[in-house]
Coordinates of C-alpha atoms in Angstrom, one line a residue:
X1 CA 70.5 27.4 -56.8
X2 CA 71.8 25.2 -59.6
X3 CA 73.9 22.2 -58.7
X4 CA 77.6 22.7 -59.1
X5 CA 79.0 20.4 -61.8
X6 CA 82.6 21.5 -61.7
X7 CA 84.7 19.0 -59.5
X8 CA 87.1 21.8 -58.6
X9 CA 84.2 24.0 -57.4
X10 CA 82.9 21.0 -55.3
X11 CA 86.3 20.3 -53.8
X12 CA 86.8 23.9 -52.9
X13 CA 83.8 23.6 -50.5
X14 CA 85.9 21.1 -48.5
X15 CA 88.8 23.6 -48.2
X16 CA 86.4 26.4 -47.2
X17 CA 85.1 24.1 -44.4
X18 CA 88.6 23.3 -43.1
X19 CA 89.6 27.0 -42.8
X20 CA 86.2 28.6 -42.1
X21 CA 84.2 26.3 -39.8
X22 CA 80.5 26.9 -39.6
X23 CA 79.6 29.2 -36.8
X24 CA 76.5 30.2 -34.9
X25 CA 74.8 26.9 -33.8
X26 CA 73.0 27.8 -30.6
X27 CA 72.1 24.2 -29.7
X28 CA 74.3 21.8 -31.6
X29 CA 72.9 18.8 -29.9
X30 CA 69.6 19.4 -31.7
X31 CA 71.1 20.8 -34.9
X32 CA 71.6 17.7 -37.0
X33 CA 69.5 16.8 -40.0
X34 CA 67.4 20.0 -39.9
X35 CA 70.5 22.1 -40.4
X36 CA 71.1 20.7 -43.9
X37 CA 68.9 21.2 -46.9
X38 CA 69.5 17.9 -48.6
X39 CA 68.3 19.3 -51.9
X40 CA 70.9 22.0 -51.8
X41 CA 74.3 20.8 -53.0
X42 CA 76.1 23.5 -51.0
X43 CA 74.8 22.0 -47.8
X44 CA 76.4 18.7 -48.8
X45 CA 79.7 20.3 -49.6
X46 CA 81.1 20.0 -46.0
X47 CA 81.1 17.1 -43.5
X48 CA 77.8 16.5 -41.8
X49 CA 77.0 15.0 -38.4
X50 CA 74.3 12.4 -38.0
X51 CA 73.4 11.3 -34.4
X52 CA 71.6 8.0 -34.8
X53 CA 69.5 6.1 -32.2
X54 CA 69.0 2.4 -32.6
X55 CA 65.4 1.3 -32.7
X56 CA 64.3 -1.2 -30.0
X57 CA 65.5 -4.6 -31.1
X58 CA 66.5 -3.2 -34.5
X59 CA 69.2 -1.3 -36.2
X60 CA 70.2 2.3 -37.0
X61 CA 68.6 1.8 -40.4
X62 CA 71.4 1.9 -43.0
X63 CA 73.7 -0.5 -44.9
X64 CA 77.4 0.1 -45.1
X65 CA 79.6 -1.1 -48.0
X66 CA 83.3 -1.2 -48.6
X67 CA 84.6 0.7 -51.6
X68 CA 87.6 -1.3 -52.6
X69 CA 88.6 0.8 -55.6
X70 CA 88.6 4.1 -53.7
X71 CA 89.5 2.8 -50.2
X72 CA 86.5 4.1 -48.4
X73 CA 83.3 3.2 -46.6
X74 CA 80.0 4.0 -48.4
X75 CA 76.4 4.1 -47.2
X76 CA 74.8 2.0 -49.9
X77 CA 71.2 2.0 -48.6
X78 CA 69.1 4.0 -46.1
X79 CA 65.9 2.3 -44.8
X80 CA 62.8 4.6 -44.9
X81 CA 61.3 5.7 -41.6
X82 CA 64.4 4.9 -39.6
X83 CA 66.8 7.0 -37.5
X84 CA 69.3 7.1 -40.3
X85 CA 66.8 8.7 -42.7
X86 CA 65.4 11.1 -40.1
X87 CA 68.9 12.4 -39.3
X88 CA 69.7 13.0 -43.0
X89 CA 72.0 10.1 -43.8
X90 CA 72.1 9.7 -47.6
X91 CA 72.8 6.9 -50.0
X92 CA 76.4 7.4 -51.2
X93 CA 77.6 9.2 -48.1
X94 CA 81.2 8.4 -47.2
X95 CA 81.8 7.6 -43.5
X96 CA 84.6 9.9 -42.2
X97 CA 84.2 9.4 -38.4
X98 CA 82.5 7.2 -35.9
X99 CA 82.0 9.0 -32.6
X100 CA 85.5 10.3 -31.7
X101 CA 87.3 7.9 -34.1
X102 CA 88.6 9.2 -37.5
X103 CA 88.0 6.2 -39.8
X104 CA 88.8 7.5 -43.3
X105 CA 91.9 5.4 -43.5
X106 CA 90.8 2.5 -41.3
X107 CA 90.0 -0.9 -42.7
X108 CA 86.3 -1.8 -43.3
X109 CA 86.1 -4.4 -40.5
X110 CA 87.3 -1.8 -37.9
X111 CA 84.7 0.7 -39.1
X112 CA 81.9 -1.9 -38.7
X113 CA 83.3 -2.8 -35.3
X114 CA 83.3 0.9 -34.1
X115 CA 79.6 1.3 -35.2
X116 CA 78.4 -1.9 -33.6
X117 CA 80.4 -1.2 -30.4
X118 CA 78.7 2.1 -30.0
X119 CA 75.5 0.4 -28.8
X120 CA 72.2 2.3 -28.9
X121 CA 73.6 5.7 -30.1
X122 CA 76.3 6.6 -32.6
X123 CA 77.6 9.8 -34.1
X124 CA 78.6 9.5 -37.7
X125 CA 80.6 12.1 -39.6
X126 CA 79.8 11.8 -43.3
X127 CA 80.6 13.6 -46.6
X128 CA 78.6 13.4 -49.8
X129 CA 80.2 10.9 -52.2
X130 CA 80.6 13.2 -55.1
X131 CA 82.3 15.9 -53.0
X132 CA 84.6 13.4 -51.4
X133 CA 85.7 11.9 -54.7
X134 CA 86.3 15.3 -56.3
X135 CA 88.4 16.5 -53.3
X136 CA 90.3 13.2 -53.1
X137 CA 91.2 13.5 -56.8
X138 CA 92.9 16.8 -56.1
X139 CA 94.7 15.9 -52.8
X140 CA 97.0 13.3 -51.5
X141 CA 95.4 10.0 -50.5
X142 CA 96.5 10.6 -47.0
X143 CA 94.6 13.8 -46.7
X144 CA 92.0 13.9 -43.9
X145 CA 88.6 15.5 -44.3
X146 CA 87.1 14.6 -41.0
X147 CA 86.9 17.5 -38.5
X148 CA 88.1 16.5 -35.1
X149 CA 88.1 17.9 -31.5
X150 CA 91.4 18.8 -29.9
X151 CA 93.2 16.3 -27.6
X152 CA 91.3 15.7 -24.4
X153 CA 88.5 18.0 -25.6
X154 CA 85.3 15.9 -25.2
X155 CA 82.1 15.9 -23.2
X156 CA 82.2 14.2 -19.8
X157 CA 80.0 11.6 -18.3
X158 CA 80.3 12.3 -14.5
X159 CA 78.7 10.3 -11.7
X160 CA 78.1 12.4 -8.6
X161 CA 77.4 11.0 -5.2
X162 CA 75.6 13.4 -2.8
X163 CA 77.5 14.3 0.4
X164 CA 76.7 16.7 3.3
X165 CA 76.9 19.7 0.9
X166 CA 74.5 18.0 -1.6
X167 CA 75.6 17.4 -5.2
X168 CA 77.9 20.4 -5.1
X169 CA 76.4 22.5 -7.9
X170 CA 73.6 24.9 -8.7
X171 CA 71.9 25.8 -11.9
X172 CA 72.2 29.1 -13.7
X173 CA 69.2 31.4 -13.7
X174 CA 66.6 31.0 -16.4
X175 CA 63.3 29.2 -16.7
X176 CA 64.1 27.3 -19.9
X177 CA 67.1 25.3 -21.0
X178 CA 69.9 25.2 -21.9
X179 CA 71.4 25.4 -18.4
X180 CA 74.9 25.8 -17.1
X181 CA 76.3 24.6 -13.7
X182 CA 77.9 26.7 -11.0
X183 CA 80.2 24.5 -8.9
X184 CA 80.8 24.6 -5.1
X185 CA 84.5 24.6 -4.4
X186 CA 85.6 21.1 -3.3
X187 CA 82.1 19.8 -3.7
X188 CA 80.9 16.5 -4.9
X189 CA 80.4 17.7 -8.5
X190 CA 83.9 19.1 -8.7
X191 CA 85.4 15.9 -7.3
X192 CA 83.5 13.9 -9.9
X193 CA 85.2 15.7 -12.7
X194 CA 82.5 18.3 -13.7
X195 CA 84.5 21.2 -15.3
X196 CA 83.8 24.8 -14.2
X197 CA 81.2 26.5 -16.3
X198 CA 79.9 23.2 -17.7
X199 CA 76.8 23.1 -19.9
X200 CA 74.3 20.5 -18.7
X201 CA 73.3 18.1 -21.5
X202 CA 71.8 15.0 -20.0
X203 CA 70.7 13.7 -16.6
X204 CA 70.7 9.9 -16.1
X205 CA 70.7 9.4 -19.9
X206 CA 67.8 11.9 -20.6
X207 CA 68.4 15.0 -22.6
X208 CA 67.5 18.1 -20.6
X209 CA 68.4 20.8 -23.1
X210 CA 64.8 21.7 -23.6
X211 CA 63.6 21.2 -20.0
X212 CA 62.0 23.9 -17.9
X213 CA 63.7 24.8 -14.7
X214 CA 61.0 23.1 -12.6
X215 CA 61.1 19.9 -14.7
X216 CA 64.9 19.8 -14.4
X217 CA 64.7 20.3 -10.6
X218 CA 62.2 17.5 -10.3
X219 CA 64.5 15.2 -12.4
X220 CA 67.4 15.9 -10.1
X221 CA 65.3 15.4 -7.0
X222 CA 64.1 12.0 -8.3
X223 CA 67.8 10.9 -8.7
X224 CA 68.1 10.4 -5.0
X225 CA 71.6 10.3 -3.5
X226 CA 73.5 9.9 -6.8
X227 CA 73.2 11.2 -10.3
X228 CA 75.0 10.8 -13.6
X229 CA 75.4 14.0 -15.7
X230 CA 76.6 14.5 -19.3
X231 CA 78.3 17.9 -19.4
X232 CA 80.5 19.9 -21.7
X233 CA 83.1 22.4 -20.5
X234 CA 83.4 25.8 -22.2
X235 CA 86.3 24.6 -24.4
X236 CA 84.4 21.6 -25.7
X237 CA 81.3 23.7 -26.3
X238 CA 83.3 26.3 -28.3
X239 CA 85.1 23.8 -30.4
X240 CA 81.9 21.9 -31.2
X241 CA 80.2 25.2 -32.1
X242 CA 83.0 26.1 -34.5
X243 CA 82.9 22.7 -36.2
X244 CA 79.1 22.4 -36.2
X245 CA 79.6 19.2 -34.2
X246 CA 76.8 18.1 -31.8
X247 CA 77.6 17.7 -28.1
X248 CA 76.7 14.1 -28.4
X249 CA 76.8 11.5 -25.6
X250 CA 78.8 8.9 -27.7
X251 CA 81.7 11.4 -27.7
X252 CA 81.9 11.4 -23.9
X253 CA 84.7 10.1 -21.7
X254 CA 83.9 8.7 -18.3
X255 CA 84.8 10.5 -15.1
X256 CA 84.4 8.8 -11.7
X257 CA 82.0 6.3 -13.1
X258 CA 80.6 3.8 -10.5
X259 CA 81.4 0.8 -12.6
X260 CA 83.1 -0.1 -15.9
X261 CA 83.1 -3.1 -18.3
X262 CA 85.9 -5.7 -17.7
X263 CA 88.1 -7.3 -20.3
X264 CA 89.0 -11.0 -19.6
X265 CA 91.7 -12.9 -21.3
X266 CA 91.3 -16.7 -21.0
X267 CA 93.6 -19.5 -22.0
X268 CA 91.9 -22.9 -22.1
X269 CA 93.2 -25.5 -19.7
X270 CA 93.0 -29.3 -19.7
X271 CA 89.5 -29.0 -18.2
X272 CA 88.3 -26.2 -20.6
X273 CA 87.6 -22.6 -19.8
X274 CA 85.4 -23.4 -16.8
X275 CA 82.1 -21.5 -17.4
X276 CA 78.7 -22.0 -18.9
X277 CA 77.1 -19.6 -21.4
X278 CA 73.4 -19.3 -21.2
X279 CA 70.9 -17.2 -23.2
X280 CA 68.2 -15.6 -21.0
X281 CA 66.2 -12.4 -20.6
X282 CA 68.0 -9.5 -19.0
X283 CA 67.1 -5.8 -18.4
X284 CA 63.9 -4.7 -20.1
X285 CA 63.1 -8.3 -21.1
X286 CA 65.9 -8.3 -23.8
X287 CA 67.7 -11.5 -24.5
X288 CA 71.3 -11.6 -23.7
X289 CA 74.2 -14.1 -23.2
X290 CA 75.0 -14.6 -19.5
X291 CA 77.9 -16.4 -17.8
X292 CA 77.1 -19.0 -15.1
X293 CA 78.7 -22.0 -13.3
X294 CA 82.1 -20.4 -13.1
X295 CA 84.3 -23.3 -11.8
X296 CA 86.7 -22.5 -9.0
X297 CA 90.4 -22.6 -10.0
X298 CA 89.8 -22.8 -13.7
X299 CA 90.8 -20.2 -16.3
X300 CA 87.5 -18.3 -16.3
X301 CA 87.6 -17.6 -12.5
X302 CA 91.3 -16.8 -12.6
X303 CA 90.6 -14.2 -15.3
X304 CA 88.0 -12.5 -13.0
X305 CA 84.8 -13.9 -14.4
X306 CA 81.8 -13.8 -12.0
X307 CA 78.6 -15.8 -12.2
X308 CA 75.8 -13.6 -13.6
X309 CA 78.1 -11.5 -15.8
X310 CA 76.6 -10.6 -19.2
X311 CA 78.8 -11.1 -22.3
X312 CA 79.2 -7.9 -24.3
X313 CA 82.0 -8.7 -26.8
X314 CA 84.1 -11.5 -28.1
X315 CA 87.6 -10.6 -29.5
X316 CA 86.5 -7.0 -29.7
X317 CA 83.4 -7.7 -31.7
X318 CA 80.1 -6.8 -30.1
X319 CA 77.7 -9.7 -29.6
X320 CA 74.7 -7.5 -28.7
X321 CA 71.7 -8.9 -30.5
X322 CA 73.3 -12.1 -31.5
X323 CA 71.7 -15.5 -30.9
X324 CA 73.2 -18.1 -28.6
X325 CA 74.6 -20.4 -31.3
X326 CA 76.3 -17.6 -33.2
X327 CA 77.9 -16.3 -29.9
X328 CA 79.2 -19.8 -29.1
X329 CA 80.6 -20.1 -32.6
X330 CA 82.5 -16.8 -32.2
X331 CA 84.0 -18.0 -28.9
X332 CA 85.0 -21.4 -30.3
X333 CA 86.5 -19.7 -33.4
X334 CA 89.1 -18.1 -31.1
X335 CA 90.6 -21.5 -30.3
X336 CA 92.4 -21.9 -27.0
X337 CA 92.8 -18.2 -26.2
X338 CA 89.9 -15.9 -26.1
X339 CA 89.2 -12.3 -25.1
X340 CA 85.8 -11.4 -23.6
X341 CA 84.3 -8.1 -22.5
X342 CA 81.7 -8.6 -19.7
X343 CA 79.6 -6.4 -17.4
X344 CA 78.2 -7.4 -14.0
X345 CA 74.6 -6.7 -13.1
X346 CA 75.4 -3.3 -11.6
X347 CA 77.3 -2.2 -14.7
X348 CA 74.6 -3.5 -16.9
X349 CA 72.0 -1.4 -15.1
X350 CA 74.2 1.7 -15.2
X351 CA 75.0 1.7 -18.9
X352 CA 71.4 0.8 -19.8
X353 CA 70.3 3.9 -17.8
X354 CA 72.6 6.3 -19.6
X355 CA 71.8 4.7 -23.0
X356 CA 75.4 4.1 -23.9
X357 CA 77.4 1.0 -24.8
X358 CA 79.9 -0.2 -22.1
X359 CA 82.4 -0.8 -24.9
X360 CA 82.8 3.0 -25.2
X361 CA 84.3 3.0 -21.7
X362 CA 86.9 0.3 -21.8
X363 CA 90.1 1.4 -20.0
X364 CA 92.2 0.4 -23.0
X365 CA 91.2 0.2 -26.6
X366 CA 93.9 -2.5 -27.0
X367 CA 92.0 -4.7 -24.6
X368 CA 89.6 -5.3 -27.5
X369 CA 92.3 -7.0 -29.6
X370 CA 92.0 -10.8 -29.5
X371 CA 95.0 -12.9 -28.5
X372 CA 94.4 -14.7 -31.8
X373 CA 95.4 -11.6 -33.7
X374 CA 99.0 -12.7 -33.1
X375 CA 98.9 -14.0 -36.7
X376 CA 98.8 -17.8 -36.2
X377 CA 99.1 -19.0 -39.8
X378 CA 96.7 -20.3 -41.1
X379 CA 93.9 -19.2 -41.0
X380 CA 94.7 -15.5 -40.6
X381 CA 97.0 -15.4 -43.6
X382 CA 94.7 -15.5 -46.6
X383 CA 95.9 -16.6 -50.0
X384 CA 94.3 -16.5 -53.4
X385 CA 95.7 -17.2 -56.9
X386 CA 95.1 -14.1 -59.1
X387 CA 94.3 -14.5 -62.7
X388 CA 96.8 -13.7 -65.4
X389 CA 95.1 -10.4 -65.9
X390 CA 95.6 -9.6 -62.2
X391 CA 99.3 -10.5 -62.1
X392 CA 100.0 -8.4 -65.2
X393 CA 100.4 -5.4 -62.9
X394 CA 102.6 -6.0 -59.9
X395 CA 102.3 -3.7 -56.9
X396 CA 104.5 -0.7 -57.2
X397 CA 106.7 0.1 -54.1
X398 CA 106.4 3.7 -53.0
X399 CA 109.4 3.8 -50.7
X400 CA 110.2 1.7 -47.6
X401 CA 110.1 2.3 -43.9
X402 CA 110.9 0.4 -40.7
X403 CA 108.6 -0.3 -37.8
X404 CA 109.2 -1.8 -34.4
X405 CA 106.3 -3.6 -32.7
X406 CA 105.8 -4.9 -29.1
X407 CA 102.9 -7.3 -28.3
X408 CA 100.0 -5.8 -26.3
X409 CA 98.6 -7.1 -23.0
X410 CA 96.9 -10.1 -24.7
X411 CA 100.1 -11.0 -26.7
X412 CA 98.7 -9.4 -29.8
X413 CA 100.6 -7.3 -32.3
X414 CA 97.2 -6.1 -33.6
X415 CA 97.3 -6.8 -37.4
X416 CA 96.6 -9.6 -39.9
X417 CA 98.2 -10.6 -43.1
X418 CA 97.2 -11.8 -46.6
X419 CA 99.5 -13.3 -49.2
X420 CA 98.9 -13.6 -52.9
X421 CA 99.8 -16.9 -54.5
X422 CA 102.0 -16.6 -57.7
X423 CA 103.0 -13.1 -56.6
X424 CA 105.8 -11.7 -54.5
X425 CA 103.5 -10.0 -52.0
X426 CA 102.7 -10.5 -48.3
X427 CA 100.7 -7.5 -47.2
X428 CA 98.8 -6.1 -44.2
X429 CA 95.1 -6.8 -44.6
X430 CA 93.8 -5.6 -41.2
X431 CA 95.0 -3.3 -38.5
X432 CA 93.4 -3.4 -35.0
X433 CA 92.4 0.1 -33.9
X434 CA 94.5 1.2 -30.9
X435 CA 96.8 -1.8 -31.1
X436 CA 100.6 -2.0 -31.3
X437 CA 100.5 -2.1 -35.1
X438 CA 98.3 1.0 -35.4
X439 CA 100.5 2.9 -33.0
X440 CA 103.6 1.9 -34.9
X441 CA 102.1 3.3 -38.1
X442 CA 101.1 0.1 -40.0
X443 CA 98.4 0.6 -42.6
X444 CA 96.1 -1.7 -44.5
X445 CA 97.8 -2.6 -47.8
X446 CA 101.4 -2.2 -46.7
X447 CA 103.7 -4.8 -48.3
X448 CA 106.1 -6.6 -46.0
X449 CA 109.6 -6.6 -47.5
X450 CA 111.6 -7.9 -44.4
X451 CA 110.8 -9.4 -41.0
X452 CA 113.6 -9.2 -38.4
X453 CA 116.0 -8.7 -41.3
X454 CA 114.9 -11.7 -43.3
X455 CA 113.6 -10.8 -46.8
X456 CA 110.2 -11.9 -47.9
X457 CA 109.0 -12.9 -51.3
X458 CA 109.4 -16.7 -51.4
X459 CA 106.9 -19.5 -51.6
X460 CA 107.4 -20.5 -48.0
X461 CA 106.7 -17.0 -46.6
X462 CA 103.8 -18.2 -44.4
X463 CA 105.9 -20.8 -42.6
X464 CA 108.8 -18.3 -42.3
X465 CA 106.5 -15.7 -40.8
X466 CA 105.1 -18.1 -38.2
X467 CA 108.6 -18.9 -37.0
X468 CA 109.7 -15.2 -36.9
X469 CA 106.6 -14.1 -35.0
X470 CA 107.4 -16.6 -32.3
X471 CA 110.7 -15.0 -31.7
X472 CA 111.4 -12.6 -28.9
X473 CA 110.0 -9.1 -29.3
X474 CA 110.4 -6.5 -30.7
X475 CA 109.2 -7.4 -34.1
X476 CA 111.0 -5.4 -36.8
X477 CA 109.2 -5.0 -40.1
X478 CA 110.4 -3.3 -43.2
X479 CA 107.3 -2.1 -45.1
X480 CA 106.5 -0.4 -48.4
X481 CA 103.2 1.3 -49.2
X482 CA 101.5 -0.2 -52.2
X483 CA 100.5 2.1 -55.0
X484 CA 96.8 2.6 -55.9
X485 CA 97.4 0.8 -59.2
X486 CA 99.0 -2.1 -57.3
X487 CA 96.0 -2.3 -54.9
X488 CA 93.5 -2.4 -57.8
X489 CA 95.5 -5.2 -59.5
X490 CA 94.4 -7.5 -56.7
X491 CA 90.7 -6.4 -56.7
X492 CA 88.6 -8.9 -58.7
X493 CA 87.7 -7.4 -62.1
X494 CA 84.0 -6.8 -62.1
X495 CA 81.6 -4.3 -63.5
X496 CA 81.3 -0.9 -61.7
X497 CA 77.9 -1.8 -60.5
X498 CA 78.6 -5.1 -58.8
X499 CA 82.3 -5.0 -57.7
X500 CA 81.4 -4.8 -54.0
X501 CA 77.9 -6.1 -53.4
X502 CA 78.5 -7.3 -49.8
X503 CA 77.3 -4.9 -47.2
X504 CA 76.6 -4.8 -43.4
X505 CA 73.3 -3.7 -41.9
X506 CA 73.9 -1.3 -39.1

C-alpha cells in the first residue's frame, strides 16, 4: 500500500476512528504494538495505545519534548531496546493521553508529572504526528482526538480478605485463560468491590491472562488469607474492546485497598518542620528517601508524619529515583509551606507488590497541588522583555469570560502566571491538574483582563496581583483566550529545527 500524501485523506482516518472504533480484539491487554504495522500508514491513522514498563533502575526509554508552536507534546527520541521501542512508540508521536488523563490541552509540566507519577507502568495514548497535524489543521484547536472511557468505567484493583466462605468467588470453566469470576452473593469478593461477571486480569500484580487453570489455582492458594485482584467488569471490557484500549493496570481505581498514600501539608514553625530526611535502601535494595526523627509537637507530627515513612512526592512531583541532595532542594524550594506524599512500610510493600505507583491512588488529585501554587509573586510570575520583533504582534483577544475560584485544601488556586515586560499581558502559564483553576475552566495561555473587578495591563500588575490574591475568596477573574498568532508572538524566533531543544527523559 502506498503512503497517503493528501492531508485530507489522512485527517479522515481520525474521523473514521471516532465513529467506527476498531472491533474484535480478543485480548486487548496483550494487543499493543503487535496490533499495528508501523510500516503501514493506515495503522498510524488512529490513536494507538502503548503500555510501557520501566526498566529496573531506568526509564521507559523515550524523550518527550514540548511543541510550543502547535501546543502539543511530542516524542522526540525512542531509545533502542527499551520498553518504548518494543511497544511501538515512534519518534514524532503526539501524546494524547496518560493513563486515564486526557492531556492534549494540558501544559507540558503537567504531562511530565502524570508520566513520572505513574511509577513502573504507564499507558500512553499517542497519534502519529503527521496525522495529528493534518487533522488539527481542519478542526478547531479545542477538538479532542483522545478516545476515553465513560465516567466511572475503569478496571478495579480489589483487595479481598478471606472469610469463612473463602474469597467469595469461583473461576469459570476452562483450562486456559482468560478467566472470568463467578461471585458468591454477599461474599468477600463482592464486598471488596469485584463487579459481577468480572474478567480476571492480574493476581497480586502478576498478569494471569495466559495462565492455565492449575497455575492460577496455585497462585491464588499461595496468596494465603488475602489477595489483590485486577479485574474488569463487562461494561469496562466492552468499551475497551470497542476503543481498542488495553485493560491496563494503570487505568485502575482502587476498591477496598488495605492502605493508601498520605498527603501531608506542613507549615514551618519557629523550630522548623521537625523531621529528618535520610537516604537509605528500601524494598528490593532500592535507594529511597525516608523520614525519621519526627519531633513531637512540631509541624511534621501534627500533619501525620510517622517515623519510617518513605517520601514519594514533593509538591505533586514524584521524587522516585532522585538523589538525596536534589530531593532536599525540592523541599527547600517550597519555602515555609510544603506538600509531601508519603507511604508507610505497609503501603510501600503493597504498591511494590502490585507494581503500581501509590500516586495513582491518592484520594484527591488536588492534594498534589503545592500550597506554594497560590501565586506568591515573585518567583512564580515570570517576566521577560520581548524583542521589537516579538512585540510587533500583540495578542489578539478572542472574547472574554468570567471565572470564580475558591482555594483548595492546601490554600492553592492551582495555577501560575507569567507576565511580559513591555506588553499589556499577564497570562496563565500553568494549570494544576484537578485543581480549582482547572475545574473553573482556566487554560494555559489565557490572558487576565480583570481580577476582582480591577483591570490589568499596567506596569505594577505583579504587585497588584499579590494584594488581590490575599483578599477573601472567591477570586473573580475576567479572562480572554489568546489567539494562536498571539501565542506565537511570544515564542522566541528560532529555526524550525532548534526552536524547542529541551526535552525530558521518561
